[in-house]
CSV table of C-alpha atoms in Angstrom, one decimal:
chain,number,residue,atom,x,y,z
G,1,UNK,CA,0.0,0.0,0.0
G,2,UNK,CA,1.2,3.9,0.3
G,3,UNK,CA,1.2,6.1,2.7
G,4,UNK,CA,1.5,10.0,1.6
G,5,UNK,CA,1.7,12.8,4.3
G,6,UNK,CA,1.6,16.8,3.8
G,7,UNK,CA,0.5,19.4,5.5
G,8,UNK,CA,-3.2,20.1,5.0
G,9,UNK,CA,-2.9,23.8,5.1
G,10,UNK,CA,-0.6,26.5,4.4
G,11,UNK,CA,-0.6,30.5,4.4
G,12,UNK,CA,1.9,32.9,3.5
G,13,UNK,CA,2.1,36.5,2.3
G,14,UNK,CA,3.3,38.3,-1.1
G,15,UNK,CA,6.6,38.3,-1.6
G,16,UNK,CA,7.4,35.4,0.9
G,17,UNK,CA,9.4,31.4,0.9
G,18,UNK,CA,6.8,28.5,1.6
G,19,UNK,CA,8.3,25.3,2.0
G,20,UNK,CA,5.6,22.2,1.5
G,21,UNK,CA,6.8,18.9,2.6
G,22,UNK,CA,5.9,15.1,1.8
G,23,UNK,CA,6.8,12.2,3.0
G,24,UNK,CA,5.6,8.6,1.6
G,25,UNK,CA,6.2,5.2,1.9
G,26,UNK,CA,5.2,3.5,-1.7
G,27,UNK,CA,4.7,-0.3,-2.7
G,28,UNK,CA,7.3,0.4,-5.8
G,29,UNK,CA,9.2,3.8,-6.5
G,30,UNK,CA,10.2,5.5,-9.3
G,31,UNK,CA,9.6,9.1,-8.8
G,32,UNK,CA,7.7,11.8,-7.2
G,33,UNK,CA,6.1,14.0,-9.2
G,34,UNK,CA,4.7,17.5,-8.0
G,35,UNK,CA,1.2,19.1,-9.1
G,36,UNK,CA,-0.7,22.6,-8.8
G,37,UNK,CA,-4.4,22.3,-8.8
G,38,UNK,CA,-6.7,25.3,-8.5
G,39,UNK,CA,-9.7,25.4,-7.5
G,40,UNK,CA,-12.2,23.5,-9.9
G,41,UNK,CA,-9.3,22.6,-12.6
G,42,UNK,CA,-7.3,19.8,-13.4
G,43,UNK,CA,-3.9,19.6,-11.9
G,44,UNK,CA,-1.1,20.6,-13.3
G,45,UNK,CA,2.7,19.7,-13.6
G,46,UNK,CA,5.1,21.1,-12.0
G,47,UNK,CA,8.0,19.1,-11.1
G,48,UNK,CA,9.5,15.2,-11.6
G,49,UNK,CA,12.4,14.1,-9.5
G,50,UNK,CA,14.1,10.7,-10.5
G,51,UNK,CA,17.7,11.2,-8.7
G,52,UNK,CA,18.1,12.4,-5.0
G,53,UNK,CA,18.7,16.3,-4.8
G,54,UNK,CA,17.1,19.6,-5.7
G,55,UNK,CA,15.8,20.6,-9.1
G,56,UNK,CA,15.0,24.2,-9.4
G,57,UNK,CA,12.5,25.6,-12.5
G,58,UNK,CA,11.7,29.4,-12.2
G,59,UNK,CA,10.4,30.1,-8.7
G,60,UNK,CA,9.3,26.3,-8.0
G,61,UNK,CA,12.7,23.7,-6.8
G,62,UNK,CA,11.6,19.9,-5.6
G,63,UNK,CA,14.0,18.4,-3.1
G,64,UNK,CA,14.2,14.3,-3.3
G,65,UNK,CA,15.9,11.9,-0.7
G,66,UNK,CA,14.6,8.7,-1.7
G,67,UNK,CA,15.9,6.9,1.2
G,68,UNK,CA,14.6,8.8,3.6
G,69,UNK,CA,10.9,8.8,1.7
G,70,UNK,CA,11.0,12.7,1.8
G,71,UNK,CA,10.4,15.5,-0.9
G,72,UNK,CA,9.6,18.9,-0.9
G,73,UNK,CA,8.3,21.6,-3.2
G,74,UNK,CA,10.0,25.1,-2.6
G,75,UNK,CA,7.9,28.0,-3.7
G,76,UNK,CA,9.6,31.1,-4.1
G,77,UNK,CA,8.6,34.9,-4.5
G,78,UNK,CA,4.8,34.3,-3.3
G,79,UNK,CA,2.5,35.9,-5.7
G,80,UNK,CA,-1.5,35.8,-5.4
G,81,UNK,CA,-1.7,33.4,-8.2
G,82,UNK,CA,-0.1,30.3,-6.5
G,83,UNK,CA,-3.0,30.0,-4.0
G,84,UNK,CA,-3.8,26.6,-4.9
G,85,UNK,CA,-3.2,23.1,-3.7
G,86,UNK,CA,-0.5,21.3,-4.1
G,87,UNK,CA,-0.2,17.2,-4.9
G,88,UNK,CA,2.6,15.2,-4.2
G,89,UNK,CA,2.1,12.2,-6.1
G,90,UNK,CA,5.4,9.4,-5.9
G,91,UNK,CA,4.9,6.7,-8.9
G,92,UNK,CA,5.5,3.2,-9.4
G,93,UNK,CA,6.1,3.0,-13.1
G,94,UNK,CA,2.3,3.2,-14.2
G,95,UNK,CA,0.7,4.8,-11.6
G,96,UNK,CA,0.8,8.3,-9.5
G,97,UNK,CA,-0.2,8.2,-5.2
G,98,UNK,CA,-1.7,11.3,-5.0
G,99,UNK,CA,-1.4,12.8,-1.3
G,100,UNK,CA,-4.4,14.7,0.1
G,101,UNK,CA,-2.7,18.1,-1.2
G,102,UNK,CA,-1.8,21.1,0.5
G,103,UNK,CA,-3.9,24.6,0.3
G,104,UNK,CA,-1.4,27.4,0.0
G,105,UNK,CA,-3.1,30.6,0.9
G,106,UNK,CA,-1.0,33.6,-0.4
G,107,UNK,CA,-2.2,36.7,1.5
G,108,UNK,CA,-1.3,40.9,0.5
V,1,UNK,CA,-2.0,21.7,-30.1
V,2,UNK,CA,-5.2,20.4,-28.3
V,3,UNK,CA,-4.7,19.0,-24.7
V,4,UNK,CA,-6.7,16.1,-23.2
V,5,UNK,CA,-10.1,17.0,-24.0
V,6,UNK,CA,-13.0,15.0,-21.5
V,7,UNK,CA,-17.1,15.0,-21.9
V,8,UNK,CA,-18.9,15.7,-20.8
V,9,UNK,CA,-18.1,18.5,-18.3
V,10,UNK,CA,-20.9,17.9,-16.0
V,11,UNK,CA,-23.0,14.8,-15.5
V,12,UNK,CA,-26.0,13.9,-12.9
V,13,UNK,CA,-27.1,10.4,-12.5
V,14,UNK,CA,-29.3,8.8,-10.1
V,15,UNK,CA,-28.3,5.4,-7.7
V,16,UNK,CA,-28.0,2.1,-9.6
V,17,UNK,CA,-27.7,4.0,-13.5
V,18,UNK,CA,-24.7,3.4,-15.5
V,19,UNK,CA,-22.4,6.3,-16.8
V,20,UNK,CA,-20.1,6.2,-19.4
V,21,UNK,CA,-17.2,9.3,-19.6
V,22,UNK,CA,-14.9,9.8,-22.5
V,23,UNK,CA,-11.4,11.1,-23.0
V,24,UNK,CA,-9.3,11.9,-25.6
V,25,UNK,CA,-5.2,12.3,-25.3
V,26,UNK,CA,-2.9,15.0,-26.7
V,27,UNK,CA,-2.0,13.7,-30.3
V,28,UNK,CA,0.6,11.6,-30.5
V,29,UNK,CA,0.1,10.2,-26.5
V,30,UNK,CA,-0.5,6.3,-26.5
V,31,UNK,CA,-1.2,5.9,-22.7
V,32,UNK,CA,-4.3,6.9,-20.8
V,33,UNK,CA,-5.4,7.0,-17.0
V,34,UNK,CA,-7.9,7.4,-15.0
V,35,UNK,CA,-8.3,8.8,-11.9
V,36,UNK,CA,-10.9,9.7,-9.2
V,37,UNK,CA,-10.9,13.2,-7.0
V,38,UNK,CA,-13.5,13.4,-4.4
V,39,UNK,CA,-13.6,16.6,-2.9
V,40,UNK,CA,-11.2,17.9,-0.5
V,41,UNK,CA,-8.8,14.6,-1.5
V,42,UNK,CA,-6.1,13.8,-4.1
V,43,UNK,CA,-6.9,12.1,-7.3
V,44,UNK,CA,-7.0,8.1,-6.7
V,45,UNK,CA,-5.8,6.3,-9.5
V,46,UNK,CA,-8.2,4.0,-11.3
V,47,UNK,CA,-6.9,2.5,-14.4
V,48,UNK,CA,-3.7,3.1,-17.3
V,49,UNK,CA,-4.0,1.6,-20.5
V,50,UNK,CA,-1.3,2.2,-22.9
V,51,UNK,CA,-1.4,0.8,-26.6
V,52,UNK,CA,-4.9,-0.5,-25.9
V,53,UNK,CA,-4.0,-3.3,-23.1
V,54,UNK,CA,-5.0,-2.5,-20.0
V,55,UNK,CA,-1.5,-1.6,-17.7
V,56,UNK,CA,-2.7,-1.4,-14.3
V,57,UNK,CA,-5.8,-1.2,-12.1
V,58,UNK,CA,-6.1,0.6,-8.5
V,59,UNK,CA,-8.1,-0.3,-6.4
V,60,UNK,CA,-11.7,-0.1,-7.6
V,61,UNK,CA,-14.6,-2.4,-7.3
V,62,UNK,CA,-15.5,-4.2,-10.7
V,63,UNK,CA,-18.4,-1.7,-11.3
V,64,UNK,CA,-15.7,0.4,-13.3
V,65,UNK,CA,-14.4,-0.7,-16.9
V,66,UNK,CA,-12.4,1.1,-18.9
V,67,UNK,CA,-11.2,0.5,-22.8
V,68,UNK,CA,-8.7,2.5,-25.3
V,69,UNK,CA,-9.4,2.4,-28.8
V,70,UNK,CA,-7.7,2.1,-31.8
V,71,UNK,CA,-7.4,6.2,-32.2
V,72,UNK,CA,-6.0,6.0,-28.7
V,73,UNK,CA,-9.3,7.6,-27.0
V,74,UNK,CA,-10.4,6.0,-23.8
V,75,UNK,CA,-13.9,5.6,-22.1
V,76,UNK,CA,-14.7,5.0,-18.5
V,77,UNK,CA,-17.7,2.6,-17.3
V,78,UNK,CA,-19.7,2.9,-14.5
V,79,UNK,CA,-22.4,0.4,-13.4
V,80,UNK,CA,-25.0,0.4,-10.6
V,81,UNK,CA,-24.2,4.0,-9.4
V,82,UNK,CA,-24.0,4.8,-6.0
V,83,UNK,CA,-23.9,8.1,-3.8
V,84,UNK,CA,-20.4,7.7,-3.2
V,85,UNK,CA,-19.6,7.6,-6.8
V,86,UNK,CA,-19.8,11.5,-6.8
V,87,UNK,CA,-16.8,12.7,-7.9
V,88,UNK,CA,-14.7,14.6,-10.4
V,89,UNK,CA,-13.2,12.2,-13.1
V,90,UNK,CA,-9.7,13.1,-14.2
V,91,UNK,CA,-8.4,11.5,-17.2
V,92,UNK,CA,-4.3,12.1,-18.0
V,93,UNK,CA,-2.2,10.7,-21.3
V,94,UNK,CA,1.0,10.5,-21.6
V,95,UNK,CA,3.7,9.9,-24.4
V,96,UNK,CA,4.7,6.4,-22.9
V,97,UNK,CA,3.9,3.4,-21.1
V,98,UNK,CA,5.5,4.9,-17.7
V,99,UNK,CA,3.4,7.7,-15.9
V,100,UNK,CA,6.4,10.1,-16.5
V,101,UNK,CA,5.0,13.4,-17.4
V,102,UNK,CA,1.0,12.4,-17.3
V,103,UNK,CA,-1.1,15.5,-18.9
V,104,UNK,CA,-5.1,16.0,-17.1
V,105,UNK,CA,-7.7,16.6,-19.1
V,106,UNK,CA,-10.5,19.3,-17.5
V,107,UNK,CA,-12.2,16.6,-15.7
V,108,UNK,CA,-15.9,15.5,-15.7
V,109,UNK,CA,-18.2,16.4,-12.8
V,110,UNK,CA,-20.2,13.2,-12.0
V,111,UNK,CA,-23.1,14.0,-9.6
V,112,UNK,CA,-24.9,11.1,-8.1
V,113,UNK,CA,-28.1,11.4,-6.3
């Protein structure tokens, strides 16, 4: 089976770092993958990390330790628009564990 | 390019109907899944096919059925409906076999009551 934890809730001003961990324990790993969903829309990609370390993309970076289960998504100069939850899905080859997803609140 | 494309958008069924949902990948994408997203939770997968064989199954009672046809295009089955059915239906393609890089279509709104 799999086991997915992240924070349920998050908020954070303008401007500001928000940090939004996962950890997981998976039948099978190949991945972890990191998605945006707004409100009422589908989600959206963000990340994929394969290898341990941190992958950095614009104002996004994904952390992966694959030994120690853990991964997070690093979001960086907080603007309105990244209010939205945010899915951290490991995979197994065919299939993505979604967690529950984490609502970032991004206040002025 | 057109991204997944899903109808319909909206759907309300009653307990014990069948529903069926449709999806259609980004051209050129061979694999389609399936997933489930009841509110306030994280999409739960529900079937991949890639190349027409079915790849993998979650962990869904035999009520849902899925196929891929030739064109790649995917449908999602439904029987005897319950309440807990209610859900929005996310279907995702990708250009391989692996899930690496799955696109989601809009979803479809399924309603039962």
């Amino acid at each position: 089976g799999q086991n997915i934890d992240q924070p349920t809730e998050m908020t954070a001003t303008e401007g500001a770092i928000v940090q939004i961990n996962c950890t997981y324990q998976t039948s099978g790993f190949n991945g972890l993958f990191w998605y945006q969903q707004h409100a009422g829309e589908a989600p959206t990609f963000l990340s994929y990390n394969v290898l341990d370390g941190l992958e950095e993309k614009g104002r996004f970076s994904s952390f992966l330790s694959r030994s120690k289960g853990y991964s997070y998504l690093l979001l960086k100069e907080l603007q309105m628009k990244d209010s939205a939850s945010y899915l951290c899905a490991p995979t197994n080859d065919y299939k993505l564990s979604f967690g529950a997803g984490t609502t970032v609140t991004v206040r002025a | 390019d057109a991204g997944v494309t899903q109808s319909p958008t909206h759907l309300i069924k009653t307990r014990g109907q069948q529903v069926t949902l449709r999806c259609s990948p980004i051209s050129g994408h061979k694999s389609v899944s399936w997933y489930q997203q009841v509110l306030g939770q994280g999409p739960q997968f529900i079937f991949q096919y890639y190349e027409k064989e079915e790849r993998g199954r979650g962990n869904f009672p035999d009520r849902f059925s899925a196929r891929q046809f030739p064109n790649y295009s995917s449908e999602l089955n439904v029987n005897a409906l319950l309440l807990g059915d209610s859900a929005l239906y996310l279907c995702a393609s990708s250009s391989l076999g692996k899930s690496y890089e799955q696109y989601f279509g809009p979803g479809t709104r399924l309603t039962v009551t």
